[in-house]
Short mmCIF file of C-alpha atoms in Angstrom, two decimals:
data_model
loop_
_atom_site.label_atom_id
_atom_site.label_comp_id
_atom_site.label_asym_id
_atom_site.label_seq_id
_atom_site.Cartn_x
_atom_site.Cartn_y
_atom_site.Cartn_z
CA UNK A 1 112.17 -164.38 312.97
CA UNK A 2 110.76 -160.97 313.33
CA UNK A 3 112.58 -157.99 311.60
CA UNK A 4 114.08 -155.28 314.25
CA UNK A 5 112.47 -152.20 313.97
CA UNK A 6 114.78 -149.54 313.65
CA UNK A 7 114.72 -146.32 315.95
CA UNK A 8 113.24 -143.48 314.39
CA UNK A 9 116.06 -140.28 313.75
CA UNK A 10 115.68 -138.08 317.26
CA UNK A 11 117.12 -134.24 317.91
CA UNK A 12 120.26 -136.09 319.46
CA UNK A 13 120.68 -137.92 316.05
CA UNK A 14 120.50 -134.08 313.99
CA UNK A 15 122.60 -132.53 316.69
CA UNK A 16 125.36 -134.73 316.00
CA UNK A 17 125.32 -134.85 312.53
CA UNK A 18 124.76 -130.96 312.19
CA UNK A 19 128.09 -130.57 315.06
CA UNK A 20 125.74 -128.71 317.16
CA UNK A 21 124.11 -129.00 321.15
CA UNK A 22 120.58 -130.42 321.36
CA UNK A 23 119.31 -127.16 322.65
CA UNK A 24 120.63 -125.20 319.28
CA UNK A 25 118.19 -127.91 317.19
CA UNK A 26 115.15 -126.99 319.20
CA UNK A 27 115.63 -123.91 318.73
CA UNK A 28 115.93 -124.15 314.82
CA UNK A 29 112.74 -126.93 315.21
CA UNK A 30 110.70 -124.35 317.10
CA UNK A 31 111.66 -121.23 314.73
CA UNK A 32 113.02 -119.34 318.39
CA UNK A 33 115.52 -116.23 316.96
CA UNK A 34 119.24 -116.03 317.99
CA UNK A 35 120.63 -118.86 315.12
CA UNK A 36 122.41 -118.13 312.32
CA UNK A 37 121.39 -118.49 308.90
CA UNK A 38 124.68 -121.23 308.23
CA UNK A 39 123.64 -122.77 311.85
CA UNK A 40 119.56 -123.07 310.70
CA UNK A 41 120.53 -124.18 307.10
CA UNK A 42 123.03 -126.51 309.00
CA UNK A 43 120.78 -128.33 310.97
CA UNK A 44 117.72 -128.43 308.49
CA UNK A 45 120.05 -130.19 306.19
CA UNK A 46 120.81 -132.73 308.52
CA UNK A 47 117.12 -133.07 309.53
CA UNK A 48 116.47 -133.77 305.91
CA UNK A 49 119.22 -136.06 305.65
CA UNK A 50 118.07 -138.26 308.67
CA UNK A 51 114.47 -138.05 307.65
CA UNK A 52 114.05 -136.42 311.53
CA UNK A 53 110.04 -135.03 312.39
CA UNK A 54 109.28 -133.11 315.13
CA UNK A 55 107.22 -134.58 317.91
CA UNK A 56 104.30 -132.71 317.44
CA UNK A 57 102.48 -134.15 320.25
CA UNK A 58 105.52 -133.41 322.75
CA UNK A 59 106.34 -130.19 321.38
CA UNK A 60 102.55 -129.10 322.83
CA UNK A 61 102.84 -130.16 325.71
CA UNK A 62 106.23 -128.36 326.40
CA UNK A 63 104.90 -125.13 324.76
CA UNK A 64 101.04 -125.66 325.72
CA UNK A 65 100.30 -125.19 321.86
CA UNK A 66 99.54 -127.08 318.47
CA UNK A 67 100.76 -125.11 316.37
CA UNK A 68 97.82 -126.28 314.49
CA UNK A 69 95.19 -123.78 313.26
CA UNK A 70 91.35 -125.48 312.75
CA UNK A 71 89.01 -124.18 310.07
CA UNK A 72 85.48 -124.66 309.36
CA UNK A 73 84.10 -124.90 305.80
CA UNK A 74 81.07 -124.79 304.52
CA UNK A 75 83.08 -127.63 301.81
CA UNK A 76 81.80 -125.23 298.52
CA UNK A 77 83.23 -125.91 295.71
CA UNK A 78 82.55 -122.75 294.27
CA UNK A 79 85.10 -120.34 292.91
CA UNK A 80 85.42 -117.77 295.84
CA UNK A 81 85.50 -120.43 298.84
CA UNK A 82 87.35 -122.46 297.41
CA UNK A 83 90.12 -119.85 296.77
CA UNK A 84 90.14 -118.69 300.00
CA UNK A 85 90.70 -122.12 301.56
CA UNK A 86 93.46 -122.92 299.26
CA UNK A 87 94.87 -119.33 300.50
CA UNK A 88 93.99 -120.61 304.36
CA UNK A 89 95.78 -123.69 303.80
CA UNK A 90 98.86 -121.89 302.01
CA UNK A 91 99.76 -119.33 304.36
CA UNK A 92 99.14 -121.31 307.29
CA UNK A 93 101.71 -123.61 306.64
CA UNK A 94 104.08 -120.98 305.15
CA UNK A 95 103.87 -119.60 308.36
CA UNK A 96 104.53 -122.90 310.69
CA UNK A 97 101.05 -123.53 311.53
CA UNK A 98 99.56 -127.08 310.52
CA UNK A 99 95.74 -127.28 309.41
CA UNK A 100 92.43 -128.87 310.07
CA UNK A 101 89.29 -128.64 308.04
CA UNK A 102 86.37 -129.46 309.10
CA UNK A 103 83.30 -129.14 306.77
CA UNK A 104 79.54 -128.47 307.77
CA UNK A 105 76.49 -128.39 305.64
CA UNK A 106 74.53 -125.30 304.59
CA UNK A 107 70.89 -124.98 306.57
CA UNK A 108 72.63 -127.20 309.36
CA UNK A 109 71.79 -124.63 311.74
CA UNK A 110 74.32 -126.37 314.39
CA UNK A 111 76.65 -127.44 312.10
CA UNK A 112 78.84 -124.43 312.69
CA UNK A 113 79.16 -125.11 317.11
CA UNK A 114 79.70 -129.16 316.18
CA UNK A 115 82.73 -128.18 314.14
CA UNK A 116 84.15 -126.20 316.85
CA UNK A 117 84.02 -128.68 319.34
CA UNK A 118 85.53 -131.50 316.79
CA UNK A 119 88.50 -129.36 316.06
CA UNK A 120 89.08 -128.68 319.84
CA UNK A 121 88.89 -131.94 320.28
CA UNK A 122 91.77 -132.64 317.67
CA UNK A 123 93.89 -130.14 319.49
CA UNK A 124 94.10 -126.36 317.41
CA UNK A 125 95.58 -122.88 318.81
CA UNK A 126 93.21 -120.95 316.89
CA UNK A 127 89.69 -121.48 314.74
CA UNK A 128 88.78 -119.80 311.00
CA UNK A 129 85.17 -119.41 310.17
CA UNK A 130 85.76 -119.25 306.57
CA UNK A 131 82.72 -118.55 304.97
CA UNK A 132 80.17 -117.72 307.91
CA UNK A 133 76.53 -117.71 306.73
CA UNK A 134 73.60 -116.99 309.24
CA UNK A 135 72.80 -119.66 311.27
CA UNK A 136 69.49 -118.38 312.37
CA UNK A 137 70.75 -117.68 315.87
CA UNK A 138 72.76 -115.92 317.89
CA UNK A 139 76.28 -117.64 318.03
CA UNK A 140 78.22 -117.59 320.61
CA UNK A 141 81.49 -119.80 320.72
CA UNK A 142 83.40 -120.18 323.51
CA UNK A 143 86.24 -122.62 322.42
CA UNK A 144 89.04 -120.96 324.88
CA UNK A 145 90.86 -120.29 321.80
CA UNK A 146 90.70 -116.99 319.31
CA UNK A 147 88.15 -117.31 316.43
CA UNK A 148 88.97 -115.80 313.47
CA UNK A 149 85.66 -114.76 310.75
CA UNK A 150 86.43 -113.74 307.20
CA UNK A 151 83.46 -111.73 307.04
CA UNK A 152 81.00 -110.12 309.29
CA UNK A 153 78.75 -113.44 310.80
CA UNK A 154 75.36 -112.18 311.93
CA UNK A 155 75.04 -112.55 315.45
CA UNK A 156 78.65 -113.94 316.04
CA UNK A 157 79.67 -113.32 320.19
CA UNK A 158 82.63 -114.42 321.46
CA UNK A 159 85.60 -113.19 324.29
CA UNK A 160 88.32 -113.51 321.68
CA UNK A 161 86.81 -113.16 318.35
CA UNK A 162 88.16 -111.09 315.46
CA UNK A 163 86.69 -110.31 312.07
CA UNK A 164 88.61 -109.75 309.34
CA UNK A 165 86.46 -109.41 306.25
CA UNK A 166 87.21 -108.74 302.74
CA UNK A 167 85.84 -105.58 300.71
CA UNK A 168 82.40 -107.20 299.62
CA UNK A 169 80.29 -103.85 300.33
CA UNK A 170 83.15 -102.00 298.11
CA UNK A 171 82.77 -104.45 295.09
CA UNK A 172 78.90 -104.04 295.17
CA UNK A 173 79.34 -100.25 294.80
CA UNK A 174 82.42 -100.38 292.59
CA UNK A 175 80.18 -102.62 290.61
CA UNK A 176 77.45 -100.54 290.48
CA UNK A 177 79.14 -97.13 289.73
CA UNK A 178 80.90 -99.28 286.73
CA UNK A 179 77.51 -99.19 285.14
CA UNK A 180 75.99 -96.27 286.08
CA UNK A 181 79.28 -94.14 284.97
CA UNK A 182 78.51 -95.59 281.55
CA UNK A 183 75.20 -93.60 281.82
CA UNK A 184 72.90 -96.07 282.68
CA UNK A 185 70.05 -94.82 284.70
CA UNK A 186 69.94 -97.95 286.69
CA UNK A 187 71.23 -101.45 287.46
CA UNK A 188 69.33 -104.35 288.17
CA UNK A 189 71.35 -106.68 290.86
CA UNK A 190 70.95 -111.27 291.24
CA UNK A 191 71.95 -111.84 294.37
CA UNK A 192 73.46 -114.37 296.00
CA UNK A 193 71.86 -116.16 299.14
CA UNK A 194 69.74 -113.82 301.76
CA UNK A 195 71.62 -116.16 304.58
CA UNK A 196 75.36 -115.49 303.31
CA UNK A 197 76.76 -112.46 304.66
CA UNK A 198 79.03 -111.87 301.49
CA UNK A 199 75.59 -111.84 299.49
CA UNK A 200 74.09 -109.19 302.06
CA UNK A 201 77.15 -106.76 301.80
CA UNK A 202 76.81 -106.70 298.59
CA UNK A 203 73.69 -105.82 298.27
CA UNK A 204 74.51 -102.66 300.34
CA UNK A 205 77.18 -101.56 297.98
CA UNK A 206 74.67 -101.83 295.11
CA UNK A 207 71.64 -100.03 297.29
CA UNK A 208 74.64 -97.07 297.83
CA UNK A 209 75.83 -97.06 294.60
CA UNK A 210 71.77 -96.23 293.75
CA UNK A 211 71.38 -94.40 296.56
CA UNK A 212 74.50 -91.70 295.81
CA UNK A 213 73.49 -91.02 292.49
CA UNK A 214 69.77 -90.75 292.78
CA UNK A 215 68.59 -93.81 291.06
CA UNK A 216 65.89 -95.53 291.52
CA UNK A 217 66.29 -98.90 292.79
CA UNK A 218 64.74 -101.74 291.16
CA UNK A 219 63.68 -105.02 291.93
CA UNK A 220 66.55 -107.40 293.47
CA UNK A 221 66.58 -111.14 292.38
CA UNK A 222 68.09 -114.01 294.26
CA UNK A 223 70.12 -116.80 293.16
CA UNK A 224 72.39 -119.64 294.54
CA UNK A 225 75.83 -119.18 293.42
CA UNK A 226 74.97 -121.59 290.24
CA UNK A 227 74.58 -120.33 286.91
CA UNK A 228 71.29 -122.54 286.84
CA UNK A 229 69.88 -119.65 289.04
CA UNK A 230 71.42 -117.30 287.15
CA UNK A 231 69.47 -118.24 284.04
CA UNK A 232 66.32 -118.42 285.83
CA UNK A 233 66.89 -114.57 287.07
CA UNK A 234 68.49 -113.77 283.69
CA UNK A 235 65.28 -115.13 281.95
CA UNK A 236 63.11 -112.57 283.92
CA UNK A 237 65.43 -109.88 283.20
CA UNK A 238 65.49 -110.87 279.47
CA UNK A 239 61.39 -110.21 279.89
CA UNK A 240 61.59 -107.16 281.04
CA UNK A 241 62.47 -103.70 277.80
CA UNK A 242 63.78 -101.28 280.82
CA UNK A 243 66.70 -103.42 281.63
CA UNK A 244 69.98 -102.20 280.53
CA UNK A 245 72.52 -103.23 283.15
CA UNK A 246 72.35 -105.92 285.66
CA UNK A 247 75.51 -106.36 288.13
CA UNK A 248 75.17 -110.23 289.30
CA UNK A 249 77.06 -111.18 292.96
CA UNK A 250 79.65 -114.15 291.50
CA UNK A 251 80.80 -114.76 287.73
CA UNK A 252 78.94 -118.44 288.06
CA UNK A 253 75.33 -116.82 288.36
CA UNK A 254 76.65 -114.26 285.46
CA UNK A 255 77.02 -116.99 283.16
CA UNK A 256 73.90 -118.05 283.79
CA UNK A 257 72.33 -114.60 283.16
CA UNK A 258 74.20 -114.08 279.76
CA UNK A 259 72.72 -117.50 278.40
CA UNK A 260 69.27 -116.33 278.87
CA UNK A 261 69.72 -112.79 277.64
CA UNK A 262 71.23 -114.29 274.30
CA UNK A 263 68.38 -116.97 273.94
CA UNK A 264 66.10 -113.84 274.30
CA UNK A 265 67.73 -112.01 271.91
CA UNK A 266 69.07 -109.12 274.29
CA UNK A 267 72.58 -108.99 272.40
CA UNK A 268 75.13 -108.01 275.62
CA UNK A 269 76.45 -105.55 275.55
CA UNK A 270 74.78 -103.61 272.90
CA UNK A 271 71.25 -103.79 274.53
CA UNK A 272 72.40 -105.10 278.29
CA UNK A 273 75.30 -104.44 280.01
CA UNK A 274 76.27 -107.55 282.48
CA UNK A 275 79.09 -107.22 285.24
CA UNK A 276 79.90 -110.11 287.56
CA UNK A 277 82.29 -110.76 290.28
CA UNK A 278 85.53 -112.77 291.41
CA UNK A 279 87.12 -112.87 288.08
CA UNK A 280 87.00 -116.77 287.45
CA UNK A 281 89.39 -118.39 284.96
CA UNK A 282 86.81 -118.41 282.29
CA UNK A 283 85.38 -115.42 282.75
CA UNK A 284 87.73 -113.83 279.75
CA UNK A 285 87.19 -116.55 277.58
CA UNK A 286 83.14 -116.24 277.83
CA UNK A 287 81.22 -114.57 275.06
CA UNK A 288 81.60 -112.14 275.27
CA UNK A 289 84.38 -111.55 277.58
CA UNK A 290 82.90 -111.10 281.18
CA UNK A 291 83.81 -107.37 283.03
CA UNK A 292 84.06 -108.66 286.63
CA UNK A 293 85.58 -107.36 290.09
CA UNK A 294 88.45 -109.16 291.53
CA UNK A 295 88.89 -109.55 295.18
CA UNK A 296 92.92 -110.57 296.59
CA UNK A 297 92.29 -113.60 298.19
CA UNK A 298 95.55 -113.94 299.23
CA UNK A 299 96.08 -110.46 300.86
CA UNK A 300 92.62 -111.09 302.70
CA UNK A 301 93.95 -113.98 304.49
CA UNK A 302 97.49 -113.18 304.79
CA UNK A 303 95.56 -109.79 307.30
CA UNK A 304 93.72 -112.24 309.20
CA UNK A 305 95.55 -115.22 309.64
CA UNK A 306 98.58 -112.79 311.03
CA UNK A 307 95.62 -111.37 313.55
CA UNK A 308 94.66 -114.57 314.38
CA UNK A 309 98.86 -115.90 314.81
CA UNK A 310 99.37 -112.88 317.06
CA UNK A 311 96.55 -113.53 319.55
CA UNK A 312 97.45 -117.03 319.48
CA UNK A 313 101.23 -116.16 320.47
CA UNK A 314 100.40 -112.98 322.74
CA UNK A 315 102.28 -110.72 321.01
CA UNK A 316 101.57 -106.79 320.71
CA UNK A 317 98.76 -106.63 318.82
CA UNK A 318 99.19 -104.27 315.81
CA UNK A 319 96.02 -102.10 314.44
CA UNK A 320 94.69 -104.19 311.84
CA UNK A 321 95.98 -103.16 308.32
CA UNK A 322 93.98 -101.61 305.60
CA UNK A 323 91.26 -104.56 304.01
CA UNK A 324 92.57 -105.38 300.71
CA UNK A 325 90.92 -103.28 297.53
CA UNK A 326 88.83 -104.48 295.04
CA UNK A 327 89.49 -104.56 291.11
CA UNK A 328 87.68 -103.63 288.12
CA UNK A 329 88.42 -105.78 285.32
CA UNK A 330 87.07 -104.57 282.14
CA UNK A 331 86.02 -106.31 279.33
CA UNK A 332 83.64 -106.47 276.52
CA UNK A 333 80.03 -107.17 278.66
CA UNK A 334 79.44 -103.62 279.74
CA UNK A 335 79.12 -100.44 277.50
CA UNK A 336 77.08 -97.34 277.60
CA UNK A 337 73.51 -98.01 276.74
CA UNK A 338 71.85 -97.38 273.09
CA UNK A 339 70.29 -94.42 273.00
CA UNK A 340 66.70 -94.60 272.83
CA UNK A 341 65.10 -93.20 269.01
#
């Protein structure tokens, strides 16, 4: 004899319990205004005491939305990424909206239009691009939903896209004047990727940095992120008697650079200065302890995930607040140079 199922809790099931109408639960369920605080806390108890979930599916067809915001990811599990999908994810759902990742695959040139059209196809109000790289191509993504880009995406076209991009061009220079205010007469820069477009802007904070000050720009090397490229620019560095500071794009690649300077015997900082960025957990435990810049994560996305949430909702667009400011953290890697006898 087969077991009878028992009906799932419905809004009729809350209402009762909670003493209120049907309508009064919906609105608590869809987060509508005009309920008290006793009535909401009222009716969330007895949701939680039934067990009730909303009918996602029904609830978008009744409001013609998901309430379900899609991101794609490149999947990195680097330091900087991955903190700013673990911020995506956070604030989404503080805000009501559920979330969909999908990840592509760096040098997939249509990797980026294929994860688009997979998370339309699950059913989002809105799309993150959270770490947009250059694809090689003009993109142009017409999903009939906004976009949103945490950064600047070379060659990104769209009728409802918004960038919102953290203060990488500001953390190159802020970077770079760190050193050269120490009286340095230059500062040699490892770069991330050419095809990331965090790499490129901060290159242009370094080149300004130079640029204000007069001094003369040396050679730029490129890494990957990893601190395995990081020692491989960090052992030309080491080669080279004229380097004295060297301001690398990500605290990974500037552990990588500080290995090779000490198995050269360039003791940092007395004979080179080293400044990284992102301010990873280990970076003031490293030896010696890593000066970095420190980007808010968390007030980055909070910016652009309430752009995105207002286009999705049509609501009086606000100007878009000031991008969150970079911080010097100081430690013991950078000091003024030795003076030459």
């Amino acid at each position: 004899m087969s077991e009878t199922r028992r009906r799932p809790p419905g809004s009729t099931d809350v209402a009762r319990l909670a003493g209120v109408s049907q309508k009064t639960v919906s609105r608590v369920m869809n987060g509508e205004p005009y309920v008290s605080d006793e009535i909401r806390e009222r009716v969330l108890a007895a949701a939680r005491e039934l067990g009730y979930r909303r009918n996602t599916a029904a609830r978008a067809l009744n409001l013609g939305r998901f309430h379900r915001i899609g991101v794609v990811s490149l999947g990195s599990t680097l330091y900087g990424p991955a903190s700013q999908l673990i911020e995506l994810e956070r604030r989404a759902r503080a805000i009501g909206y559920a979330f969909s990742v999908v990840n592509t695959l760096e040098g997939d040139d249509s990797g980026v239009a294929r994860a688009v059209e997979s998370l339309l196809e699950q059913g989002v109000d809105g799309i993150v691009l959270s770490e947009p790289i250059d694809v090689g191509e003009q993109l142009r993504i017409e999903p009939g939903v906004p976009v949103l880009s945490l950064g600047p995406l070379p060659g990104l076209a769209g009728p409802d896209v918004i960038i919102n991009s953290p203060s990488n061009v500001d953390a190159g220079r802020e970077a770079t004047e760190h050193l050269l205010g120490l009286g340095h007469a230059t500062v040699w820069h490892v770069a991330g990727p050419g095809r990331w477009w965090a790499s490129r802007e901060r290159v242009r904070g370094w080149r300004a940095a130079l640029a204000a000050a007069g001094a003369p720009e040396p050679p730029m090397l490129e890494g990957d992120w990893t601190p395995a490229s990081g020692y491989a620019a960090g052992r030309v560095l080491a080669a080279d008697p004229e380097v004295t500071a060297v301001f690398v794009a990500n605290d990974d690649m500037a552990i990588g650079v500080l290995r090779a300077l000490a198995e050269a015997g360039r003791a940092v900082p007395e004979q080179v200065s080293v400044i990284g960025m992102d301010d990873i957990p280990a970076a003031a435990y490293l030896s010696p302890p890593l000066t970095t810049i420190r980007q808010d994560f968390a007030a980055s996305v909070a910016q652009g995930l309430a752009l995105l949430v207002e286009r999705i909702e049509g609501r009086p667009g606000a100007s878009a607040p000031d991008l969150p400011t970079t911080h010097l953290v100081k430690r013991q890697s950078t000091r003024p140079p030795k003076e030459k006898t």
